[in-house]
């Protein structure tokens, strides 16, 4: 079965950084576009970033150059580098195989003083 496991979240101060990881198993990882989503309490889930099998990236407007998505096909892992974090970035961050119902449990990012 397909497994998606996010990690790397935590508590950081405004302006801090985190590197999120998403490890995928049970499928041919390099074939797929991968997505990062996030969801804050009381808000709808929103797409943060997307990366194609070839490494082309796209980002939501709210990222404003602060985040970078990347992938390592040899490790079956996609990353999300979060820089200059703001309190409004606080959310559970989820990894997803594009156009699928394969999701991880999420990793909590909390940005607070």
mmCIF file of C-alpha atoms in Angstrom:
data_model
loop_
_atom_site.group_PDB
_atom_site.id
_atom_site.type_symbol
_atom_site.label_atom_id
_atom_site.label_comp_id
_atom_site.label_asym_id
_atom_site.label_seq_id
_atom_site.Cartn_x
_atom_site.Cartn_y
_atom_site.Cartn_z
ATOM 1 C CA UNK A 1 0.000 0.000 0.000
ATOM 2 C CA UNK A 2 1.035 3.585 -0.550
ATOM 3 C CA UNK A 3 2.391 5.414 2.490
ATOM 4 C CA UNK A 4 3.027 9.136 2.827
ATOM 5 C CA UNK A 5 4.824 10.331 5.968
ATOM 6 C CA UNK A 6 5.467 14.002 6.746
ATOM 7 C CA UNK A 7 8.022 15.194 9.272
ATOM 8 C CA UNK A 8 10.029 18.242 10.257
ATOM 9 C CA UNK A 9 7.399 20.486 11.774
ATOM 10 C CA UNK A 10 7.786 22.234 15.082
ATOM 11 C CA UNK A 11 7.588 25.474 17.017
ATOM 12 C CA UNK A 12 9.589 28.415 15.691
ATOM 13 C CA UNK A 13 9.701 32.148 16.279
ATOM 14 C CA UNK A 14 8.592 34.582 13.579
ATOM 15 C CA UNK A 15 11.347 34.884 11.019
ATOM 16 C CA UNK A 16 12.567 31.366 11.683
ATOM 17 C CA UNK A 17 12.904 28.438 9.316
ATOM 18 C CA UNK A 18 11.866 24.816 9.067
ATOM 19 C CA UNK A 19 12.504 22.073 6.543
ATOM 20 C CA UNK A 20 9.605 19.693 6.055
ATOM 21 C CA UNK A 21 10.075 16.236 4.571
ATOM 22 C CA UNK A 22 7.598 13.890 2.931
ATOM 23 C CA UNK A 23 8.674 10.287 2.493
ATOM 24 C CA UNK A 24 6.687 8.190 0.026
ATOM 25 C CA UNK A 25 6.678 4.422 -0.286
ATOM 26 C CA UNK A 26 4.619 1.791 -2.064
ATOM 27 C CA UNK A 27 4.564 3.471 -5.466
ATOM 28 C CA UNK A 28 6.873 4.620 -8.234
ATOM 29 C CA UNK A 29 7.598 8.000 -6.723
ATOM 30 C CA UNK A 30 9.450 9.609 -9.616
ATOM 31 C CA UNK A 31 6.433 9.326 -11.912
ATOM 32 C CA UNK A 32 4.276 11.723 -9.928
ATOM 33 C CA UNK A 33 3.727 15.363 -9.310
ATOM 34 C CA UNK A 34 3.723 16.038 -5.557
ATOM 35 C CA UNK A 35 1.867 18.667 -3.549
ATOM 36 C CA UNK A 36 2.164 20.351 -0.186
ATOM 37 C CA UNK A 37 -1.047 21.613 1.396
ATOM 38 C CA UNK A 38 -1.737 23.249 4.724
ATOM 39 C CA UNK A 39 -4.770 23.684 6.936
ATOM 40 C CA UNK A 40 -5.235 25.972 9.910
ATOM 41 C CA UNK A 41 -8.036 25.475 12.458
ATOM 42 C CA UNK A 42 -11.339 26.766 11.135
ATOM 43 C CA UNK A 43 -9.955 27.329 7.654
ATOM 44 C CA UNK A 44 -10.122 25.353 4.452
ATOM 45 C CA UNK A 45 -7.188 23.344 3.221
ATOM 46 C CA UNK A 46 -5.050 25.302 0.794
ATOM 47 C CA UNK A 47 -2.411 24.332 -1.719
ATOM 48 C CA UNK A 48 1.044 25.634 -0.826
ATOM 49 C CA UNK A 49 3.340 24.267 -3.516
ATOM 50 C CA UNK A 50 3.569 21.710 -6.301
ATOM 51 C CA UNK A 51 6.526 19.998 -7.943
ATOM 52 C CA UNK A 52 6.392 17.894 -11.099
ATOM 53 C CA UNK A 53 8.282 14.683 -11.756
ATOM 54 C CA UNK A 54 10.819 16.763 -13.660
ATOM 55 C CA UNK A 55 11.323 19.211 -10.807
ATOM 56 C CA UNK A 56 9.286 22.182 -12.027
ATOM 57 C CA UNK A 57 7.808 24.061 -9.074
ATOM 58 C CA UNK A 58 4.767 26.256 -8.579
ATOM 59 C CA UNK A 59 3.703 28.149 -5.464
ATOM 60 C CA UNK A 60 0.701 29.818 -3.942
ATOM 61 C CA UNK A 61 0.765 33.616 -4.010
ATOM 62 C CA UNK A 62 1.016 33.856 -0.218
ATOM 63 C CA UNK A 63 4.424 32.163 -0.278
ATOM 64 C CA UNK A 64 5.983 35.412 -1.589
ATOM 65 C CA UNK A 65 9.342 33.820 -2.279
ATOM 66 C CA UNK A 66 9.753 32.435 1.248
ATOM 67 C CA UNK A 67 9.219 28.732 0.539
ATOM 68 C CA UNK A 68 11.037 26.286 -1.710
ATOM 69 C CA UNK A 69 9.767 22.877 -2.778
ATOM 70 C CA UNK A 70 12.230 20.257 -3.970
ATOM 71 C CA UNK A 71 12.464 16.512 -4.413
ATOM 72 C CA UNK A 72 15.006 13.734 -4.245
ATOM 73 C CA UNK A 73 13.799 10.870 -6.399
ATOM 74 C CA UNK A 74 16.580 8.636 -5.133
ATOM 75 C CA UNK A 75 15.197 8.990 -1.605
ATOM 76 C CA UNK A 76 11.515 9.028 -2.619
ATOM 77 C CA UNK A 77 11.190 12.271 -0.701
ATOM 78 C CA UNK A 78 9.795 15.729 -1.338
ATOM 79 C CA UNK A 79 10.829 18.709 0.791
ATOM 80 C CA UNK A 80 9.406 22.072 1.669
ATOM 81 C CA UNK A 81 11.872 24.646 2.951
ATOM 82 C CA UNK A 82 10.045 27.289 4.973
ATOM 83 C CA UNK A 83 11.925 30.541 5.507
ATOM 84 C CA UNK A 84 10.993 33.821 7.173
ATOM 85 C CA UNK A 85 8.021 32.179 8.804
ATOM 86 C CA UNK A 86 5.086 34.279 9.932
ATOM 87 C CA UNK A 87 2.374 33.539 12.506
ATOM 88 C CA UNK A 88 -0.150 33.151 9.696
ATOM 89 C CA UNK A 89 1.883 30.192 8.425
ATOM 90 C CA UNK A 90 0.786 28.218 11.484
ATOM 91 C CA UNK A 91 -1.026 25.124 10.227
ATOM 92 C CA UNK A 92 -0.796 21.407 9.747
ATOM 93 C CA UNK A 93 1.173 20.774 6.580
ATOM 94 C CA UNK A 94 0.188 17.777 4.465
ATOM 95 C CA UNK A 95 1.878 16.004 1.597
ATOM 96 C CA UNK A 96 -0.126 14.531 -1.267
ATOM 97 C CA UNK A 97 0.446 12.604 -4.455
ATOM 98 C CA UNK A 98 -1.109 14.741 -7.157
ATOM 99 C CA UNK A 99 -4.540 13.643 -8.380
ATOM 100 C CA UNK A 100 -4.753 10.928 -5.759
ATOM 101 C CA UNK A 101 -6.163 10.240 -2.319
ATOM 102 C CA UNK A 102 -2.734 9.391 -0.914
ATOM 103 C CA UNK A 103 -2.145 11.712 2.057
ATOM 104 C CA UNK A 104 0.051 11.701 5.098
ATOM 105 C CA UNK A 105 -1.016 12.471 8.658
ATOM 106 C CA UNK A 106 0.524 15.917 8.455
ATOM 107 C CA UNK A 107 3.161 17.746 10.450
ATOM 108 C CA UNK A 108 2.378 20.713 12.700
ATOM 109 C CA UNK A 109 4.079 24.040 12.063
ATOM 110 C CA UNK A 110 3.590 26.640 14.777
ATOM 111 C CA UNK A 111 5.038 30.135 14.423
ATOM 112 C CA UNK A 112 4.832 32.107 17.643
ATOM 113 C CA UNK A 113 6.834 34.319 19.955
#
